[in-house]
PDB file of C-alpha atoms and ligand atoms in Angstrom:
ATOM      1  CA  MET Y 871      -3.880  21.243  -9.927  1.00  0.00           C
ATOM      2  CA  ALA Y 872      -1.810  18.932  -7.035  1.00  0.00           C
ATOM      3  CA  GLY Y 873      -2.150  15.523  -6.167  1.00  0.00           C
ATOM      4  CA  PRO Y 874      -2.959  14.507  -2.701  1.00  0.00           C
ATOM      5  CA  LYS Y 875       0.199  14.584  -0.526  1.00  0.00           C
ATOM      6  CA  ALA Y 876       2.413  11.432  -1.456  1.00  0.00           C
ATOM      7  CA  LEU Y 877       2.915   8.140   0.785  1.00  0.00           C
ATOM      8  CA  VAL Y 878       5.531   5.378   1.042  1.00  0.00           C
ATOM      9  CA  ALA Y 879       4.707   2.556   2.350  1.00  0.00           C
ATOM     10  CA  GLY Y 880       6.768   0.157   3.481  1.00  0.00           C
ATOM     11  CA  ASN Y 881       5.626  -3.881   3.648  1.00  0.00           C
ATOM     12  CA  TRP Y 882       7.674  -5.953   5.248  1.00  0.00           C
ATOM     13  CA  LYS Y 883       5.957  -8.981   4.820  1.00  0.00           C
ATOM     14  CA  MET Y 884       6.910 -12.076   7.026  1.00  0.00           C
ATOM     15  CA  ASN Y 885      10.465 -10.837   8.960  1.00  0.00           C
ATOM     16  CA  GLY Y 886      11.557  -8.990  11.245  1.00  0.00           C
ATOM     17  CA  LEU Y 887      12.848 -10.034  15.290  1.00  0.00           C
ATOM     18  CA  THR Y 888      12.975  -8.222  17.663  1.00  0.00           C
ATOM     19  CA  ALA Y 889      16.213  -7.354  16.705  1.00  0.00           C
ATOM     20  CA  GLU Y 890      15.200  -5.428  12.853  1.00  0.00           C
ATOM     21  CA  LEU Y 891      13.128  -2.497  15.231  1.00  0.00           C
ATOM     22  CA  LYS Y 892      16.530  -0.952  14.914  1.00  0.00           C
ATOM     23  CA  GLU Y 893      15.319  -0.878  11.352  1.00  0.00           C
ATOM     24  CA  VAL Y 894      13.851   1.278  12.595  1.00  0.00           C
ATOM     25  CA  ARG Y 895      15.187   3.573  15.269  1.00  0.00           C
ATOM     26  CA  LEU Y 896      17.349   4.476  12.564  1.00  0.00           C
ATOM     27  CA  LEU Y 897      15.130   5.383  10.149  1.00  0.00           C
ATOM     28  CA  SER Y 898      13.472   8.127  12.570  1.00  0.00           C
ATOM     29  CA  ASP Y 899      17.133   9.052  13.302  1.00  0.00           C
ATOM     30  CA  MET Y 900      18.490   9.273   9.872  1.00  0.00           C
ATOM     31  CA  LEU Y 901      14.466  11.182   8.786  1.00  0.00           C
ATOM     32  CA  LYS Y 902      14.849  13.889  11.460  1.00  0.00           C
ATOM     33  CA  GLY Y 903      15.665  17.019  10.176  1.00  0.00           C
ATOM     34  CA  VAL Y 904      14.607  16.552   6.858  1.00  0.00           C
ATOM     35  CA  ARG Y 905      11.780  18.374   4.396  1.00  0.00           C
ATOM     36  CA  LEU Y 906       9.109  15.522   4.187  1.00  0.00           C
ATOM     37  CA  GLY Y 907       7.490  15.393   0.787  1.00  0.00           C
ATOM     38  CA  CYS Y 908       5.625  12.459   1.443  1.00  0.00           C
ATOM     39  CA  ASP Y 909       4.416  11.032   3.909  1.00  0.00           C
ATOM     40  CA  VAL Y 910       5.998   7.344   5.105  1.00  0.00           C
ATOM     41  CA  MET Y 911       4.557   4.407   6.902  1.00  0.00           C
ATOM     42  CA  VAL Y 912       5.925   0.853   7.751  1.00  0.00           C
ATOM     43  CA  CYS Y 913       3.776  -1.606   8.235  1.00  0.00           C
ATOM     44  CA  PRO Y 914       5.648  -4.267   9.584  1.00  0.00           C
ATOM     45  CA  PRO Y 915       4.642  -7.911  10.957  1.00  0.00           C
ATOM     46  CA  ALA Y 916       1.877  -8.438  13.955  1.00  0.00           C
ATOM     47  CA  THR Y 917       4.078  -9.228  16.792  1.00  0.00           C
ATOM     48  CA  LEU Y 918       6.646  -6.103  16.081  1.00  0.00           C
ATOM     49  CA  ILE Y 919       3.601  -3.348  15.899  1.00  0.00           C
ATOM     50  CA  ARG Y 920       3.664  -2.925  19.772  1.00  0.00           C
ATOM     51  CA  PRO Y 921       7.219  -2.321  19.849  1.00  0.00           C
ATOM     52  CA  VAL Y 922       7.411  -0.279  16.637  1.00  0.00           C
ATOM     53  CA  VAL Y 923       4.823   2.296  17.680  1.00  0.00           C
ATOM     54  CA  GLN Y 924       5.569   2.580  21.269  1.00  0.00           C
ATOM     55  CA  LEU Y 925       9.494   2.734  19.308  1.00  0.00           C
ATOM     56  CA  LEU Y 926       8.245   5.654  17.153  1.00  0.00           C
ATOM     57  CA  GLY Y 927       6.346   7.770  19.708  1.00  0.00           C
ATOM     58  CA  SER Y 928       5.435  11.275  18.099  1.00  0.00           C
ATOM     59  CA  SER Y 929       7.525  10.430  14.780  1.00  0.00           C
ATOM     60  CA  ARG Y 930       6.198  11.417  11.715  1.00  0.00           C
ATOM     61  CA  ILE Y 931       5.722   7.928  10.824  1.00  0.00           C
ATOM     62  CA  LYS Y 932       2.234   6.268  10.599  1.00  0.00           C
ATOM     63  CA  VAL Y 933       2.573   2.959  11.148  1.00  0.00           C
ATOM     64  CA  GLY Y 934       0.136   0.388   9.766  1.00  0.00           C
ATOM     65  CA  GLY Y 935      -1.591  -3.482   9.829  1.00  0.00           C
ATOM     66  CA  GLN Y 936      -0.567  -6.223   6.924  1.00  0.00           C
ATOM     67  CA  ASP Y 937      -4.222  -7.390   6.425  1.00  0.00           C
ATOM     68  CA  CYS Y 938      -7.318  -7.663   8.732  1.00  0.00           C
ATOM     69  CA  HIS Y 939     -10.413 -10.325   9.472  1.00  0.00           C
ATOM     70  CA  ASP Y 940     -13.968  -8.427   8.337  1.00  0.00           C
ATOM     71  CA  ALA Y 941     -15.428  -8.746  11.148  1.00  0.00           C
ATOM     72  CA  ALA Y 942     -14.190  -6.886  15.092  1.00  0.00           C
ATOM     73  CA  THR Y 943     -14.836  -9.930  17.311  1.00  0.00           C
ATOM     74  CA  GLY Y 944     -14.827 -13.741  17.720  1.00  0.00           C
ATOM     75  CA  ALA Y 945     -14.030 -17.140  17.384  1.00  0.00           C
ATOM     76  CA  PHE Y 946     -11.796 -16.764  14.614  1.00  0.00           C
ATOM     77  CA  THR Y 947      -8.687 -18.259  15.333  1.00  0.00           C
ATOM     78  CA  GLY Y 948      -5.688 -17.024  14.100  1.00  0.00           C
ATOM     79  CA  GLU Y 949      -6.866 -13.469  13.056  1.00  0.00           C
ATOM     80  CA  ILE Y 950      -6.902  -9.659  13.660  1.00  0.00           C
ATOM     81  CA  SER Y 951      -9.319  -7.669  13.733  1.00  0.00           C
ATOM     82  CA  ALA Y 952      -8.874  -3.902  12.208  1.00  0.00           C
ATOM     83  CA  GLU Y 953     -10.195  -2.910  15.936  1.00  0.00           C
ATOM     84  CA  MET Y 954      -7.597  -4.124  17.023  1.00  0.00           C
ATOM     85  CA  LEU Y 955      -5.134  -2.457  14.725  1.00  0.00           C
ATOM     86  CA  GLU Y 956      -5.859   0.793  16.415  1.00  0.00           C
ATOM     87  CA  ASP Y 957      -6.070  -0.333  19.167  1.00  0.00           C
ATOM     88  CA  ALA Y 958      -2.322  -1.306  18.937  1.00  0.00           C
ATOM     89  CA  GLY Y 959      -2.053   1.973  17.857  1.00  0.00           C
ATOM     90  CA  CYS Y 960      -2.046   1.309  14.233  1.00  0.00           C
ATOM     91  CA  THR Y 961      -3.381   4.261  11.347  1.00  0.00           C
ATOM     92  CA  ALA Y 962      -4.265   2.340   8.511  1.00  0.00           C
ATOM     93  CA  VAL Y 963      -4.126  -1.399   6.973  1.00  0.00           C
ATOM     94  CA  ILE Y 964      -2.974  -3.187   3.830  1.00  0.00           C
ATOM     95  CA  VAL Y 965      -5.950  -5.125   2.397  1.00  0.00           C
ATOM     96  CA  GLY Y 966      -6.188  -7.222  -0.917  1.00  0.00           C
ATOM     97  CA  HIS Y 967      -2.340  -7.953  -1.628  1.00  0.00           C
ATOM     98  CA  SER Y 968      -2.205 -10.171  -3.888  1.00  0.00           C
ATOM     99  CA  GLU Y 969       0.187 -12.130  -1.741  1.00  0.00           C
ATOM    100  CA  ARG Y 970      -3.421 -12.717   0.250  1.00  0.00           C
ATOM    101  CA  ARG Y 971      -5.722 -12.590  -2.979  1.00  0.00           C
ATOM    102  CA  THR Y 972      -3.822 -15.525  -4.329  1.00  0.00           C
ATOM    103  CA  ARG Y 973      -2.367 -18.189  -1.506  1.00  0.00           C
ATOM    104  CA  HIS Y 974      -6.077 -16.450   0.788  1.00  0.00           C
ATOM    105  CA  CYS Y 975      -7.695 -17.402  -2.135  1.00  0.00           C
ATOM    106  CA  GLU Y 976      -9.258 -13.094  -1.037  1.00  0.00           C
ATOM    107  CA  THR Y 977     -12.073 -12.366  -3.451  1.00  0.00           C
ATOM    108  CA  ASP Y 978     -12.456  -8.581  -3.799  1.00  0.00           C
ATOM    109  CA  ALA Y 979     -15.905  -9.048  -1.523  1.00  0.00           C
ATOM    110  CA  VAL Y 980     -13.792 -10.016   1.183  1.00  0.00           C
ATOM    111  CA  VAL Y 981     -11.915  -7.403  -0.408  1.00  0.00           C
ATOM    112  CA  ARG Y 982     -13.737  -5.530   0.667  1.00  0.00           C
ATOM    113  CA  ALA Y 983     -15.475  -6.609   3.664  1.00  0.00           C
ATOM    114  CA  LYS Y 984     -12.540  -5.751   4.689  1.00  0.00           C
ATOM    115  CA  ALA Y 985     -11.919  -2.233   3.806  1.00  0.00           C
ATOM    116  CA  GLU Y 986     -14.921  -1.615   5.285  1.00  0.00           C
ATOM    117  CA  ALA Y 987     -13.403  -3.456   8.650  1.00  0.00           C
ATOM    118  CA  ALA Y 988     -10.439  -1.046   8.263  1.00  0.00           C
ATOM    119  CA  ARG Y 989     -13.330   2.235   7.939  1.00  0.00           C
ATOM    120  CA  ARG Y 990     -15.757   0.972  10.815  1.00  0.00           C
ATOM    121  CA  ALA Y 991     -12.514   0.581  13.146  1.00  0.00           C
ATOM    122  CA  GLY Y 992     -10.997   4.468  11.779  1.00  0.00           C
ATOM    123  CA  LEU Y 993      -8.277   2.900  10.216  1.00  0.00           C
ATOM    124  CA  THR Y 994      -7.102   3.458   6.625  1.00  0.00           C
ATOM    125  CA  ALA Y 995      -7.521   0.340   4.252  1.00  0.00           C
ATOM    126  CA  ILE Y 996      -5.026   0.780   1.661  1.00  0.00           C
ATOM    127  CA  ILE Y 997      -7.037  -1.453  -1.822  1.00  0.00           C
ATOM    128  CA  CYS Y 998      -3.885  -3.595  -3.754  1.00  0.00           C
ATOM    129  CA  ILE Y 999      -4.912  -4.410  -7.371  1.00  0.00           C
ATOM    130  CA  GLY Y1000      -3.382  -5.639 -10.223  1.00  0.00           C
ATOM    131  CA  GLU Y1001      -2.839  -7.634 -13.190  1.00  0.00           C
ATOM    132  CA  THR Y1002      -0.432 -11.129 -13.285  1.00  0.00           C
ATOM    133  CA  LEU Y1003       1.754 -11.869 -16.103  1.00  0.00           C
ATOM    134  CA  GLU Y1004      -0.774 -13.758 -17.791  1.00  0.00           C
ATOM    135  CA  GLU Y1005      -3.214 -11.018 -17.888  1.00  0.00           C
ATOM    136  CA  ARG Y1006      -0.679  -9.007 -18.962  1.00  0.00           C
ATOM    137  CA  GLU Y1007       0.452 -10.111 -21.720  1.00  0.00           C
ATOM    138  CA  SER Y1008      -3.162 -11.636 -22.639  1.00  0.00           C
ATOM    139  CA  GLY Y1009      -4.254  -8.151 -23.101  1.00  0.00           C
ATOM    140  CA  ARG Y1010      -6.390  -7.909 -19.636  1.00  0.00           C
ATOM    141  CA  THR Y1011      -4.590  -5.702 -17.431  1.00  0.00           C
ATOM    142  CA  PHE Y1012      -6.418  -3.462 -17.815  1.00  0.00           C
ATOM    143  CA  GLU Y1013      -9.665  -5.527 -17.317  1.00  0.00           C
ATOM    144  CA  VAL Y1014      -8.739  -6.709 -14.482  1.00  0.00           C
ATOM    145  CA  VAL Y1015      -8.079  -3.537 -12.954  1.00  0.00           C
ATOM    146  CA  SER Y1016     -10.707  -1.464 -13.252  1.00  0.00           C
ATOM    147  CA  GLY Y1017     -13.035  -5.142 -12.049  1.00  0.00           C
ATOM    148  CA  GLN Y1018     -10.612  -5.555  -9.319  1.00  0.00           C
ATOM    149  CA  LEU Y1019     -11.009  -1.625  -8.478  1.00  0.00           C
ATOM    150  CA  ALA Y1020     -14.062  -1.634  -8.653  1.00  0.00           C
ATOM    151  CA  GLY Y1021     -15.567  -4.255  -6.474  1.00  0.00           C
ATOM    152  CA  SER Y1022     -12.880  -4.085  -3.276  1.00  0.00           C
ATOM    153  CA  LEU Y1023     -13.176  -0.108  -3.194  1.00  0.00           C
ATOM    154  CA  PRO Y1024     -16.627   0.357  -1.855  1.00  0.00           C
ATOM    155  CA  ALA Y1025     -19.222   2.647  -2.069  1.00  0.00           C
ATOM    156  CA  GLY Y1026     -18.551   6.217   0.280  1.00  0.00           C
ATOM    157  CA  PHE Y1027     -15.053   5.778   0.494  1.00  0.00           C
ATOM    158  CA  ALA Y1028     -13.095   9.732   0.060  1.00  0.00           C
ATOM    159  CA  GLY Y1029      -9.879   9.546  -0.245  1.00  0.00           C
ATOM    160  CA  ASP Y1030      -8.322   9.376   3.607  1.00  0.00           C
ATOM    161  CA  ASP Y1031     -10.626   6.565   4.213  1.00  0.00           C
ATOM    162  CA  ALA Y1032      -8.607   4.570   1.287  1.00  0.00           C
ATOM    163  CA  VAL Y1033      -5.788   4.303  -0.604  1.00  0.00           C
ATOM    164  CA  ILE Y1034      -5.457   2.347  -3.664  1.00  0.00           C
ATOM    165  CA  ALA Y1035      -1.815   0.181  -3.902  1.00  0.00           C
ATOM    166  CA  TYR Y1036      -1.496  -0.736  -7.763  1.00  0.00           C
ATOM    167  CA  GLU Y1037       0.608  -3.643  -7.886  1.00  0.00           C
ATOM    168  CA  PRO Y1038       1.162  -5.829 -10.773  1.00  0.00           C
ATOM    169  CA  VAL Y1039       1.958  -8.888  -9.928  1.00  0.00           C
ATOM    170  CA  TRP Y1040       4.682 -10.230 -11.841  1.00  0.00           C
ATOM    171  CA  ALA Y1041       6.662  -7.065  -9.960  1.00  0.00           C
ATOM    172  CA  ILE Y1042       6.394  -7.970  -6.937  1.00  0.00           C
ATOM    173  CA  GLY Y1043       9.318  -9.003  -5.384  1.00  0.00           C
ATOM    174  CA  THR Y1044      11.396  -9.904  -9.021  1.00  0.00           C
ATOM    175  CA  GLY Y1045      12.925  -7.007  -9.643  1.00  0.00           C
ATOM    176  CA  ARG Y1046      11.518  -6.462 -12.312  1.00  0.00           C
ATOM    177  CA  THR Y1047       9.557  -3.425 -12.594  1.00  0.00           C
ATOM    178  CA  PRO Y1048       6.982  -1.984 -15.685  1.00  0.00           C
ATOM    179  CA  THR Y1049       7.980   0.450 -17.253  1.00  0.00           C
ATOM    180  CA  ARG Y1050       7.274   4.584 -16.688  1.00  0.00           C
ATOM    181  CA  GLY Y1051       4.767   4.665 -19.243  1.00  0.00           C
ATOM    182  CA  GLN Y1052       2.961   1.796 -18.696  1.00  0.00           C
ATOM    183  CA  ILE Y1053       2.822   2.441 -15.361  1.00  0.00           C
ATOM    184  CA  GLU Y1054       0.570   5.895 -16.278  1.00  0.00           C
ATOM    185  CA  GLU Y1055      -1.448   4.423 -18.915  1.00  0.00           C
ATOM    186  CA  VAL Y1056      -2.661   2.231 -15.738  1.00  0.00           C
ATOM    187  CA  HIS Y1057      -2.402   4.659 -13.415  1.00  0.00           C
ATOM    188  CA  ARG Y1058      -4.542   7.300 -15.788  1.00  0.00           C
ATOM    189  CA  ARG Y1059      -7.056   4.555 -15.785  1.00  0.00           C
ATOM    190  CA  ILE Y1060      -7.868   4.195 -12.662  1.00  0.00           C
ATOM    191  CA  ARG Y1061      -7.477   7.336 -11.740  1.00  0.00           C
ATOM    192  CA  ARG Y1062     -11.155   7.620 -14.365  1.00  0.00           C
ATOM    193  CA  ASP Y1063     -12.092   4.767 -12.388  1.00  0.00           C
ATOM    194  CA  LEU Y1064     -12.574   6.298  -9.302  1.00  0.00           C
ATOM    195  CA  ILE Y1065     -13.745  10.046 -11.158  1.00  0.00           C
ATOM    196  CA  GLU Y1066     -16.223   8.106 -13.118  1.00  0.00           C
ATOM    197  CA  LYS Y1067     -17.544   6.632  -8.640  1.00  0.00           C
ATOM    198  CA  PHE Y1068     -16.810   9.001  -6.981  1.00  0.00           C
ATOM    199  CA  GLY Y1069     -16.940  12.057  -9.527  1.00  0.00           C
ATOM    200  CA  GLU Y1070     -13.931  14.641  -9.816  1.00  0.00           C
ATOM    201  CA  GLU Y1071     -13.885  16.736  -6.403  1.00  0.00           C
ATOM    202  CA  GLN Y1072     -14.141  12.949  -4.223  1.00  0.00           C
ATOM    203  CA  GLY Y1073     -11.505  10.132  -7.059  1.00  0.00           C
ATOM    204  CA  THR Y1074      -8.806  13.268  -7.148  1.00  0.00           C
ATOM    205  CA  GLY Y1075      -9.181  12.556  -3.644  1.00  0.00           C
ATOM    206  CA  PHE Y1076      -7.810   9.222  -3.524  1.00  0.00           C
ATOM    207  CA  ARG Y1077      -4.128   8.565  -3.446  1.00  0.00           C
ATOM    208  CA  VAL Y1078      -2.826   5.788  -6.554  1.00  0.00           C
ATOM    209  CA  LEU Y1079       0.376   3.911  -5.299  1.00  0.00           C
ATOM    210  CA  TYR Y1080       2.007   2.249  -6.963  1.00  0.00           C
ATOM    211  CA  GLY Y1081       4.099  -1.596  -6.099  1.00  0.00           C
ATOM    212  CA  GLY Y1082       6.506  -3.470  -7.200  1.00  0.00           C
ATOM    213  CA  SER Y1083      10.765  -3.588  -7.282  1.00  0.00           C
ATOM    214  CA  VAL Y1084      10.613   0.292  -5.863  1.00  0.00           C
ATOM    215  CA  LYS Y1085      14.704   0.457  -4.825  1.00  0.00           C
ATOM    216  CA  PRO Y1086      16.470   3.422  -4.557  1.00  0.00           C
ATOM    217  CA  ASN Y1087      18.215   3.677  -8.082  1.00  0.00           C
ATOM    218  CA  ASN Y1088      14.833   3.621  -9.716  1.00  0.00           C
ATOM    219  CA  ALA Y1089      12.659   5.277  -7.492  1.00  0.00           C
ATOM    220  CA  ALA Y1090      12.336   9.095  -8.833  1.00  0.00           C
ATOM    221  CA  GLU Y1091      11.783   7.874 -12.139  1.00  0.00           C
ATOM    222  CA  LEU Y1092       8.474   5.000 -11.471  1.00  0.00           C
ATOM    223  CA  LEU Y1093       7.354   7.017  -9.580  1.00  0.00           C
ATOM    224  CA  GLY Y1094       8.182  10.652 -10.860  1.00  0.00           C
ATOM    225  CA  ALA Y1095       4.849   9.018 -13.421  1.00  0.00           C
ATOM    226  CA  ASP Y1096       1.498  11.263 -14.267  1.00  0.00           C
ATOM    227  CA  ASN Y1097      -1.301   9.943 -11.024  1.00  0.00           C
ATOM    228  CA  VAL Y1098       1.179   7.497  -9.115  1.00  0.00           C
ATOM    229  CA  ASP Y1099       1.111   9.689  -5.895  1.00  0.00           C
ATOM    230  CA  GLY Y1100       3.649   7.220  -3.482  1.00  0.00           C
ATOM    231  CA  ALA Y1101       4.910   3.745  -3.212  1.00  0.00           C
ATOM    232  CA  LEU Y1102       3.563   0.717  -1.682  1.00  0.00           C
ATOM    233  CA  VAL Y1103       6.785  -0.891  -0.461  1.00  0.00           C
ATOM    234  CA  GLY Y1104       8.388  -4.880  -0.230  1.00  0.00           C
ATOM    235  CA  GLY Y1105      11.626  -5.796  -0.361  1.00  0.00           C
ATOM    236  CA  ALA Y1106      13.558  -2.399   0.105  1.00  0.00           C
ATOM    237  CA  SER Y1107      11.325  -0.946   3.424  1.00  0.00           C
ATOM    238  CA  LEU Y1108      13.793  -3.418   5.277  1.00  0.00           C
ATOM    239  CA  LYS Y1109      16.343  -1.610   5.684  1.00  0.00           C
ATOM    240  CA  ALA Y1110      16.351   1.681   6.816  1.00  0.00           C
ATOM    241  CA  ALA Y1111      19.463   2.612   3.722  1.00  0.00           C
ATOM    242  CA  ASP Y1112      17.371   1.918   1.123  1.00  0.00           C
ATOM    243  CA  PHE Y1113      13.197   3.065   2.546  1.00  0.00           C
ATOM    244  CA  ILE Y1114      15.107   6.562   3.024  1.00  0.00           C
ATOM    245  CA  GLY Y1115      16.211   6.155  -0.730  1.00  0.00           C
ATOM    246  CA  ILE Y1116      13.405   5.847  -2.041  1.00  0.00           C
ATOM    247  CA  ILE Y1117      11.597   8.381   0.695  1.00  0.00           C
ATOM    248  CA  LYS Y1118      13.883  10.941  -0.384  1.00  0.00           C
ATOM    249  CA  ALA Y1119      12.643  11.061  -4.174  1.00  0.00           C
ATOM    250  CA  TYR Y1120      10.176  13.674  -2.229  1.00  0.00           C
ATOM    251  CA  ALA Y1121      12.473  15.601  -1.086  1.00  0.00           C
TER     252      ALA Y1121
HETATM  253  C1  PEP M  44       4.792  -5.287  -2.662  1.00  0.00           C
HETATM  254  O1  PEP M  44       4.847  -6.690  -1.738  1.00  0.00           O
HETATM  255  O2  PEP M  44       3.589  -5.350  -1.839  1.00  0.00           O
HETATM  256  C2  PEP M  44       6.111  -4.809  -2.581  1.00  0.00           C
HETATM  257  C3  PEP M  44       5.643  -4.092  -3.860  1.00  0.00           C
HETATM  258  O3  PEP M  44       7.510  -6.501  -2.612  1.00  0.00           O
HETATM  259  P1  PEP M  44       7.829  -5.696  -3.950  1.00  0.00           P
HETATM  260  O4  PEP M  44       8.688  -3.855  -3.841  1.00  0.00           O
HETATM  261  O5  PEP M  44       9.859  -6.020  -2.852  1.00  0.00           O
HETATM  262  O6  PEP M  44       8.733  -5.736  -5.135  1.00  0.00           O
END
């Protein structure tokens, strides 16, 4: 049975000034006329969401936010709500990235509340989960990943509401990647958990992305793994030429 349509999403993190809009223009031009085998999304910093949305117009490239608050409005200086992202033209938002789990002490409960906020605003939540190197080396990968999935993905969600991104923390920004076999065993486990929680039909409807040092030269190998429905890409999404090399793994 064919799985869900793949998604390749680029997380720019805290990178990008107005000058970098040229990369989005370039990406859009490069994709013109290309038969896409996947959905494509860019998640620029909040300051560039509006200009990116305007620049892309009716292009097939979607725009996502990198984080949101769980409340819709309120006295939360510096925060951005899911409703604000939707209003700015986003269709999705990343929640629970390991950089936020670690640096901002975000628990599964916080991530789940953000995912619920995303759905309330009509956005797809891209929920990140993944083990640290220490957790992997102590044989706790499945326990950690299953625990984060259970705690972060709200009951009652379906494939349109959330995308899961498996991102081993030790592979993010390091140039180190799991083997295809290691990716497959974790994705198989995630799929099993999704089916157990939501039933066969709904559980197979969620996209499960792989993220962590995906580059044009390893994309075909890593993304060709069983149960991998696309990629969440950090560093290699900043340059159109690199990002398109990953998107083309699905051409
Ligand atoms: C990420 O931060 O989500 C990520 C996957 O980063 P990189 O591709 O740079 O490892």
